[in-house]
Coordinates of C-alpha atoms in Angstrom, one line a residue:
M80 CA 0.0 0.0 0.0
S81 CA 2.9 2.3 0.7
S82 CA 4.0 1.9 -2.9
D83 CA 0.5 2.8 -4.1
N84 CA 0.3 5.8 -1.9
S85 CA 3.7 6.9 -3.0
R86 CA 2.7 6.4 -6.6
T87 CA -0.5 8.3 -6.1
S88 CA 1.3 11.2 -4.4
K89 CA 3.8 11.6 -7.2
S90 CA 1.0 11.5 -9.7
S91 CA -0.8 14.3 -7.9
D92 CA 2.4 16.4 -7.7
S93 CA 3.1 15.8 -11.4
L94 CA -0.4 17.0 -12.3
S95 CA 0.0 20.0 -10.2
R96 CA 3.2 20.9 -11.9
N97 CA 1.9 20.4 -15.4
G98 CA -1.4 22.2 -15.1
S99 CA -4.7 21.3 -13.7
D100 CA -6.7 22.0 -16.9
H101 CA -5.7 18.8 -18.7
P102 CA -8.9 16.7 -19.4
S103 CA -9.7 14.5 -16.5
T104 CA -12.0 12.2 -18.5
N105 CA -8.9 10.2 -19.7
N106 CA -8.0 9.5 -16.1
L107 CA -4.3 10.1 -16.8
N108 CA -1.8 9.6 -13.9
I109 CA 1.9 10.2 -14.2
V110 CA 3.9 7.3 -12.6
D111 CA 7.5 6.4 -12.3
E112 CA 8.7 3.3 -14.0
E113 CA 12.1 1.9 -13.4
G114 CA 14.1 0.0 -15.9
V115 CA 12.4 1.4 -19.0
D116 CA 14.4 2.9 -22.0
A117 CA 12.6 6.3 -21.9
I118 CA 12.5 8.9 -24.6
H119 CA 14.4 11.9 -23.2
D120 CA 13.5 15.6 -23.5
E121 CA 16.0 16.4 -26.3
D122 CA 14.5 13.6 -28.4
L123 CA 11.1 15.2 -28.1
A124 CA 12.2 18.8 -28.6
D125 CA 10.6 19.1 -32.0
V126 CA 7.4 17.6 -30.9
D127 CA 7.3 19.8 -27.8
N128 CA 7.9 22.9 -29.9
D129 CA 5.2 21.9 -32.4
I130 CA 2.7 21.3 -29.6
S131 CA 3.6 24.5 -27.7
L132 CA 3.0 26.6 -30.9
G133 CA -0.6 25.4 -30.8
N134 CA -1.3 25.6 -27.1
S135 CA 1.3 26.9 -24.6
D136 CA -0.8 25.9 -21.7
D137 CA -0.9 22.1 -22.5
V138 CA 0.7 19.7 -20.1
D139 CA 4.3 18.7 -20.6
L140 CA 4.2 15.2 -22.1
S141 CA 7.9 14.7 -22.3
T142 CA 8.4 13.3 -18.8
G143 CA 6.6 10.8 -16.6
A144 CA 4.6 7.7 -17.4
L145 CA 0.9 7.7 -18.2
E146 CA -1.8 5.5 -16.7
Y147 CA -5.4 5.6 -18.0
E148 CA -8.5 3.4 -18.0
V149 CA -9.6 1.7 -21.2
A150 CA -13.1 0.3 -21.7
G151 CA -13.1 -3.3 -20.4
V152 CA -9.5 -3.0 -18.9
S153 CA -8.9 -1.7 -15.5
K154 CA -5.7 0.3 -16.2
V155 CA -2.9 0.6 -18.7
T156 CA 0.4 1.9 -17.7
L157 CA 2.6 3.7 -20.3
P158 CA 6.3 4.0 -19.9
K159 CA 7.9 7.3 -18.9
G160 CA 8.3 9.7 -21.9
Y161 CA 6.0 7.6 -24.2
I162 CA 3.3 9.4 -26.3
D163 CA 0.5 7.5 -27.8
D164 CA 0.1 7.9 -31.6
A165 CA -3.6 8.7 -31.3
I166 CA -3.0 11.3 -28.6
E167 CA -0.2 12.9 -30.7
E168 CA -2.3 13.0 -33.8
D169 CA -5.2 14.6 -31.9
V170 CA -2.9 17.2 -30.3
M171 CA -1.1 18.0 -33.6
K172 CA -4.4 18.3 -35.4
S173 CA -5.7 20.7 -32.8
A174 CA -2.5 22.8 -33.0
D175 CA -2.7 22.9 -36.8
E176 CA -6.3 24.1 -36.7
R177 CA -5.4 26.9 -34.3
L178 CA -2.4 27.9 -36.5
E179 CA -4.7 28.1 -39.5
V180 CA -7.1 30.4 -37.5
K181 CA -4.3 32.6 -36.2
T182 CA -2.4 32.9 -39.5
F183 CA -3.5 35.7 -41.9
P184 CA -5.1 34.0 -45.0
I185 CA -2.9 35.5 -47.7
K186 CA -3.5 32.8 -50.3
K187 CA -7.3 33.2 -49.9
V188 CA -7.1 36.9 -50.2
V189 CA -4.9 36.7 -53.3
G190 CA -7.3 34.2 -54.8
Y191 CA -10.3 36.4 -54.1
V192 CA -8.5 39.4 -55.6
M193 CA -7.6 37.5 -58.7
C194 CA -11.1 36.2 -59.1
A195 CA -12.6 39.7 -58.6
T196 CA -10.1 41.1 -61.2
A197 CA -10.9 38.5 -63.7
L198 CA -14.6 39.1 -63.2
F199 CA -14.2 42.8 -63.5
A200 CA -12.1 42.4 -66.7
I201 CA -14.9 40.2 -68.2
I202 CA -17.5 42.8 -67.3
I203 CA -15.4 45.6 -68.9
G204 CA -14.7 43.4 -72.0
V205 CA -18.4 42.7 -72.4
Y206 CA -19.3 46.4 -71.9
I207 CA -16.7 47.5 -74.5
S208 CA -17.7 44.8 -76.9
V209 CA -21.4 45.8 -76.6
N210 CA -20.6 49.5 -76.8
N211 CA -18.4 49.0 -79.9
S212 CA -21.0 46.8 -81.5
S213 CA -23.6 49.5 -80.9
E214 CA -21.3 52.2 -82.2
K215 CA -20.5 50.2 -85.3
K216 CA -24.2 49.7 -86.0
T217 CA -24.8 53.4 -85.7
I218 CA -21.9 54.1 -88.1
E219 CA -23.2 51.5 -90.6
K220 CA -26.7 53.0 -90.5
R221 CA -25.3 56.6 -91.0
I222 CA -23.2 55.4 -94.0
H223 CA -26.2 53.7 -95.5
E224 CA -28.3 56.8 -95.2
T225 CA -25.8 59.5 -95.9
G226 CA -22.8 57.9 -97.7
T227 CA -20.4 58.9 -94.9
A228 CA -19.5 57.7 -91.4
Y229 CA -19.2 61.3 -90.2
K230 CA -21.9 63.5 -88.8
L231 CA -21.6 66.8 -90.7
D232 CA -24.3 69.1 -89.5
D233 CA -22.8 72.6 -89.7
Q234 CA -25.2 74.2 -92.1
H235 CA -26.3 76.7 -89.4
T236 CA -22.8 78.2 -89.5
F237 CA -23.1 79.1 -93.2
E238 CA -26.7 80.3 -93.2
S239 CA -25.8 83.5 -94.8
A240 CA -24.2 81.7 -97.7
V241 CA -27.5 80.0 -98.5
H242 CA -29.7 83.1 -98.5
G243 CA -27.2 85.7 -99.6
T244 CA -26.1 89.1 -98.2
T245 CA -26.5 92.7 -99.5
E246 CA -23.7 95.1 -99.8
A247 CA -24.6 96.4 -96.3
G248 CA -24.2 92.9 -94.9
S249 CA -27.8 92.2 -94.2
T250 CA -29.5 89.1 -95.4
N251 CA -31.6 89.3 -98.5
T252 CA -35.2 88.2 -98.2
D253 CA -36.6 85.3 -100.2
E254 CA -39.1 87.8 -101.8
E255 CA -36.2 89.8 -103.2
N256 CA -34.6 86.7 -104.6
V257 CA -37.7 85.5 -106.2
A258 CA -38.4 88.9 -107.7
T259 CA -34.9 88.9 -109.2
T260 CA -34.6 85.4 -110.6
G261 CA -37.9 83.6 -110.2
D262 CA -36.2 81.1 -107.8
R263 CA -36.1 81.0 -104.0
L264 CA -32.3 81.1 -104.2
G265 CA -31.2 84.1 -106.2
V266 CA -27.9 85.8 -107.1
W267 CA -26.3 88.3 -104.7
D268 CA -25.2 90.8 -107.3
R269 CA -28.1 91.6 -109.8
S270 CA -25.5 92.2 -112.5
M271 CA -23.8 88.9 -111.9
S272 CA -24.1 86.3 -114.7
P273 CA -22.1 83.2 -115.7
P274 CA -18.9 83.7 -117.7
S275 CA -19.7 84.0 -121.5
A276 CA -18.5 80.5 -122.4
I277 CA -20.5 78.9 -119.6
H278 CA -23.5 81.1 -120.5
T279 CA -23.5 80.2 -124.2
H280 CA -22.1 76.6 -124.2
L281 CA -24.3 75.2 -121.5
L282 CA -28.1 74.9 -121.4
D283 CA -30.1 76.0 -118.4
P284 CA -31.2 72.6 -116.8
K285 CA -34.8 73.7 -116.9
V286 CA -34.7 74.6 -120.6
K287 CA -35.8 71.9 -123.1
A288 CA -33.1 71.0 -125.6
T289 CA -33.7 71.7 -129.3
G290 CA -30.5 70.6 -130.9
N291 CA -27.4 68.5 -130.2
V292 CA -26.8 68.4 -126.5
T293 CA -24.2 66.3 -124.7
P294 CA -24.3 65.5 -120.9
V295 CA -21.2 67.0 -119.2
F296 CA -20.3 65.6 -115.8
W297 CA -18.1 67.8 -113.6
Q298 CA -15.9 65.2 -111.8
V299 CA -15.2 66.4 -108.2
P300 CA -12.4 64.3 -106.8
F301 CA -13.6 61.8 -104.1
A302 CA -17.2 62.7 -104.8
G303 CA -18.2 61.8 -108.3
G304 CA -16.3 58.5 -108.9
V305 CA -19.3 56.5 -107.9
I306 CA -21.4 58.3 -110.5
Q307 CA -18.9 57.4 -113.2
S308 CA -19.1 53.7 -112.1
F309 CA -22.8 53.8 -112.4
M310 CA -22.7 55.3 -115.9
T311 CA -20.2 52.7 -117.2
G312 CA -21.2 49.7 -115.2
C313 CA -25.0 49.9 -115.1
L314 CA -25.8 52.1 -118.1
N315 CA -22.9 50.9 -120.4
K316 CA -22.2 54.6 -121.3
V317 CA -19.1 55.4 -123.3
L318 CA -17.4 58.2 -121.5
A319 CA -14.9 60.8 -122.8
S320 CA -12.9 60.9 -119.6
N321 CA -9.3 60.3 -118.6
H322 CA -8.4 57.0 -120.4
K323 CA -6.0 57.4 -123.3
L324 CA -3.6 55.0 -124.9
P325 CA 0.0 56.3 -124.8
N326 CA 1.3 57.6 -128.1
D327 CA -2.1 57.2 -129.8
D328 CA -4.1 60.3 -130.7
T329 CA -6.8 58.5 -132.6
I330 CA -10.4 59.2 -131.6
K331 CA -11.8 55.7 -131.0
N332 CA -13.4 53.7 -128.2
I333 CA -11.1 51.6 -126.0
K334 CA -11.9 49.0 -123.4
V335 CA -10.6 49.5 -119.9
N336 CA -11.5 46.5 -117.7
Q337 CA -15.2 46.0 -118.5
A338 CA -16.0 49.6 -119.5
F339 CA -15.6 51.5 -122.7
Y340 CA -14.0 55.0 -123.0
V341 CA -13.2 57.4 -125.8
N342 CA -9.4 57.6 -126.3
V343 CA -8.8 61.0 -124.7
D344 CA -7.6 62.4 -121.4
L345 CA -9.7 65.3 -120.2
S346 CA -8.1 65.4 -116.7
D347 CA -5.8 68.3 -117.5
Q348 CA -5.7 71.3 -119.8
K349 CA -3.1 69.8 -122.2
G350 CA -5.4 66.8 -122.8
I351 CA -8.4 69.0 -123.3
D352 CA -6.5 71.0 -125.9
S353 CA -5.5 67.8 -127.7
A354 CA -9.2 66.6 -127.7
K355 CA -10.3 69.9 -129.2
K356 CA -7.8 69.6 -132.1
L357 CA -9.2 66.1 -132.7
R358 CA -12.7 67.5 -132.8
L359 CA -14.0 65.2 -130.0
I360 CA -17.4 66.8 -130.1
D361 CA -17.9 65.7 -133.7
H362 CA -17.7 62.0 -132.5
D363 CA -20.8 62.5 -130.3
P364 CA -19.4 61.2 -127.0
E365 CA -22.3 59.9 -124.8
V366 CA -20.9 61.8 -121.8
I367 CA -18.0 64.2 -121.4
V368 CA -16.3 64.0 -118.0
S369 CA -13.7 66.4 -116.7
N370 CA -12.6 68.0 -113.4
H371 CA -11.4 71.2 -115.3
I372 CA -15.0 71.9 -116.1
F373 CA -14.7 75.6 -116.9
Y374 CA -11.9 75.0 -119.4
A375 CA -13.5 71.8 -120.9
V376 CA -16.8 73.6 -121.6
K377 CA -15.0 76.5 -123.1
Q378 CA -12.7 74.4 -125.4
L379 CA -14.9 71.4 -126.3
L380 CA -18.4 72.9 -126.7
D381 CA -19.9 75.7 -128.7
P382 CA -23.3 77.4 -129.2
S383 CA -24.2 74.9 -131.9
H384 CA -23.4 71.9 -129.8
Q385 CA -24.2 72.6 -126.2
G386 CA -23.9 70.6 -123.0
R387 CA -26.0 69.9 -120.0
L388 CA -23.9 70.1 -116.8
F389 CA -24.4 67.8 -113.9
T390 CA -22.3 66.9 -110.9
A391 CA -22.1 65.3 -107.5
L392 CA -20.8 67.4 -104.6
R393 CA -19.5 66.4 -101.2
H394 CA -19.2 68.1 -97.9
P395 CA -15.6 69.6 -97.9
V396 CA -14.6 68.0 -94.6
D397 CA -15.8 64.6 -95.7
R398 CA -14.1 65.0 -99.0
I399 CA -10.8 66.0 -97.4
I400 CA -11.0 62.9 -95.1
A401 CA -11.4 60.7 -98.1
E402 CA -8.6 62.5 -99.9
Y403 CA -6.3 61.9 -96.9
H404 CA -7.1 58.2 -96.8
Y405 CA -6.4 57.8 -100.5
T406 CA -3.2 59.8 -100.4
V407 CA -1.5 57.9 -97.5
T408 CA -2.7 54.5 -98.5
T409 CA -1.7 54.7 -102.2
S410 CA 1.6 56.7 -101.9
T411 CA 4.9 54.9 -102.2
K412 CA 6.8 57.6 -100.4
F413 CA 7.5 56.8 -96.7
F414 CA 7.0 60.3 -95.3
V415 CA 3.6 60.4 -97.0
K416 CA 2.5 56.9 -96.0
T417 CA 3.3 57.7 -92.4
M418 CA 1.6 61.1 -92.3
G419 CA -1.0 61.6 -89.6
F420 CA -4.4 63.3 -90.3
K421 CA -3.5 66.5 -88.5
E422 CA -0.2 66.7 -90.3
F423 CA -2.0 66.2 -93.6
V424 CA -4.5 68.9 -92.9
E425 CA -1.7 71.4 -92.2
S426 CA 0.3 70.4 -95.3
D427 CA 0.2 71.4 -99.0
F428 CA -1.2 68.0 -99.8
M429 CA -4.7 69.1 -98.8
D430 CA -6.9 70.9 -101.3
K431 CA -8.0 74.4 -100.5
D432 CA -11.4 75.6 -101.9
W433 CA -11.0 73.1 -104.8
M434 CA -14.6 73.3 -105.9
T435 CA -14.8 77.1 -106.1
R436 CA -11.5 77.4 -107.9
F437 CA -12.1 74.7 -110.6
L438 CA -15.7 75.8 -111.2
I439 CA -14.6 79.4 -112.1
D440 CA -11.1 78.4 -113.2
K441 CA -9.1 80.7 -110.8
K442 CA -5.8 79.9 -109.1
G443 CA -5.2 83.1 -107.1
K444 CA -6.8 84.5 -104.0
L445 CA -10.6 84.1 -104.0
T446 CA -13.0 86.9 -103.3
E447 CA -16.7 87.1 -102.4
A448 CA -17.4 88.0 -106.1
D449 CA -15.8 84.7 -107.1
L450 CA -18.0 82.8 -104.7
D451 CA -21.1 84.5 -106.1
K452 CA -20.0 83.6 -109.7
A453 CA -19.6 80.0 -108.7
K454 CA -23.1 79.9 -107.1
E455 CA -24.6 81.4 -110.1
I456 CA -23.1 78.8 -112.4
L457 CA -24.6 76.1 -110.2
R458 CA -28.0 77.8 -110.0
T459 CA -28.5 78.5 -113.7
K460 CA -26.4 75.8 -115.4
C461 CA -26.1 72.7 -113.3
L462 CA -28.1 69.7 -112.2
I463 CA -27.0 69.0 -108.6
G464 CA -26.3 65.6 -107.1
L465 CA -24.9 65.0 -103.6
H466 CA -22.6 62.3 -102.4
D467 CA -24.5 62.1 -99.1
H468 CA -27.7 61.4 -101.0
L469 CA -26.3 59.1 -103.7
E470 CA -29.3 56.9 -104.3
L471 CA -31.6 59.9 -104.7
S472 CA -29.0 61.7 -106.9
I473 CA -28.7 58.7 -109.2
H474 CA -32.5 58.5 -109.4
L475 CA -32.6 62.2 -110.3
F476 CA -30.0 61.7 -113.1
E477 CA -31.9 58.7 -114.4
E478 CA -35.2 60.6 -114.6
Y479 CA -33.6 63.8 -116.0
F480 CA -31.6 62.1 -118.8
G481 CA -34.0 59.2 -119.4
W482 CA -31.4 56.7 -118.4
Y483 CA -33.6 53.7 -117.8
A484 CA -33.0 50.0 -118.0
E485 CA -33.9 48.2 -121.2
E486 CA -37.5 46.9 -121.4
G487 CA -38.3 43.7 -119.6
N488 CA -38.5 42.7 -115.9
F489 CA -35.2 40.8 -116.2
N490 CA -33.3 43.8 -117.5
Q491 CA -34.8 46.0 -114.8
R492 CA -33.7 43.5 -112.1
V493 CA -30.2 43.5 -113.5
H494 CA -30.1 47.2 -113.6
D495 CA -31.3 47.6 -110.0
H496 CA -28.9 44.9 -108.8
C497 CA -26.0 46.7 -110.5
K498 CA -27.0 50.0 -108.9
S499 CA -27.2 48.3 -105.5
E500 CA -23.8 46.7 -105.9
I501 CA -22.2 50.0 -106.7
L502 CA -23.8 51.7 -103.7
G503 CA -22.7 48.8 -101.6
I504 CA -19.1 49.2 -102.7
E505 CA -19.2 52.9 -101.9
E506 CA -20.6 52.1 -98.4
A507 CA -17.8 49.6 -97.8
R508 CA -15.2 52.2 -98.9
A509 CA -16.7 54.7 -96.4
M510 CA -16.4 52.2 -93.6
E511 CA -12.8 51.5 -94.6
V512 CA -12.0 55.2 -94.4
Y513 CA -13.6 55.5 -91.0
D514 CA -11.7 52.5 -89.7
Y515 CA -8.4 54.1 -90.9
V516 CA -9.0 57.7 -89.9
G517 CA -11.3 57.3 -86.8
K518 CA -13.6 59.9 -85.4
V519 CA -13.6 63.5 -86.7
T520 CA -16.0 65.9 -85.0
E521 CA -16.7 69.7 -85.2
E522 CA -14.9 70.2 -81.9
M523 CA -11.6 68.8 -83.2
D524 CA -8.7 71.1 -84.4
E525 CA -8.4 69.2 -87.7
Y526 CA -12.1 69.8 -88.5
K527 CA -11.8 73.5 -87.7
K528 CA -8.6 73.8 -89.8
I529 CA -10.3 72.2 -92.9
V530 CA -13.2 74.6 -92.6
E531 CA -10.9 77.6 -92.2
L532 CA -8.9 76.7 -95.3
N533 CA -12.0 75.8 -97.3
S534 CA -14.4 78.5 -96.3
Y535 CA -15.5 79.3 -99.8
D536 CA -16.2 75.6 -100.6
M537 CA -18.1 75.3 -97.3
R538 CA -20.5 78.1 -98.3
L539 CA -20.7 76.8 -101.9
Y540 CA -21.6 73.3 -100.7
W541 CA -24.4 74.3 -98.4
Y542 CA -25.8 76.5 -101.2
A543 CA -25.7 73.5 -103.5
V544 CA -27.6 71.5 -100.9
E545 CA -30.5 74.0 -101.1
L546 CA -30.4 73.8 -104.9
F547 CA -30.5 70.0 -104.7
L548 CA -33.7 70.1 -102.6
E549 CA -35.3 72.7 -104.9
Q550 CA -34.5 70.6 -108.0
Q551 CA -36.4 67.6 -106.6
V552 CA -39.7 69.3 -107.5
W553 CA -38.9 70.0 -111.1

């Protein structure tokens, strides 16, 4: 009994030393056991350290023997320094769990951030995609309706150019204009009239022809090309334009791709003079086409063989944008190919008041009288078409000149399909220009610079728009 009492006493002291909060349900008692090869403190240093990290208040399991009750067995005595695998696993698991709770969850936070970033990127991508898709549809609709991707609504700025001004600077009334000319849009200077050659060689578009009359198309660069394509591709017209065989001055029809042209070049004054010597007009060309319209009319026509002038005009800003795209994408010179839009606008490559200058054939400084002369030529001698109303303009020319499809439903369908194809090509070209150049708005410096350097053309264009609307009721 003394041995049991001693053992019990030591067990109590040991428990007192190692803490009284160890679970009593295991009925653990520390006992001394002689003659056992015990595991010493230094052998359990790592285990002790691992356990103490989890719970510094746990009992010291490195010394003493353990005695506990097992179901169906009275008592089991463990040697001094022995740790049961199950107890060790339970303690280590408890320590790991506490470590996980106490340690800042960096990996989880990083994971959450990465997921949130990816989700945000997806949302932004979807938004941009939807926005771009919506913008593209808007641009496509505008091109289909107006022939351009750009919103060019600056007519209010040039209101005086449409209605005219008196010498005192006040706006003429419509009543005064009608009294002077019989039209809503009249001349500014009552003594103004077209130059003599224009006056005698071209018919008024409202006057019925009584003799030989040849349609004369004023080719404005980057505005009238689609009309030429319609005439050759859909109407099979033979044009006297700018296709001439080298070293061949014979007046004859030549084939270029799938179209036929008269063997002359009317794109410059030298070629026009050559065509005059060859008596081009005696060969009755179906349509005369030239950009030097004033000079061509003067040299090629006469009072006995007059012409009917028609054209397609384009908003100067839109025309310059198309000119820029063509210049930089077709040039073989590096400094031109790499030129930005702003640089182009400020360079000598850009046209300045091209329409006004070529219509009245003037190279020097323009004046208000020059603008009035150009307006009067359009008003009294020209059938107006607009690039931003191509389909309507083509219909106007068809009706005016009697350019209809040959009889038969099949021929009409072919004609309509051809016209649709040509308009589709022009729409695709407009989208190509927009994709290359990008947005151009009235607030941009480039836009303002174009308007500044083409102020006469801007006023002439908006005047022509009013004429176009007026001619629809003829």
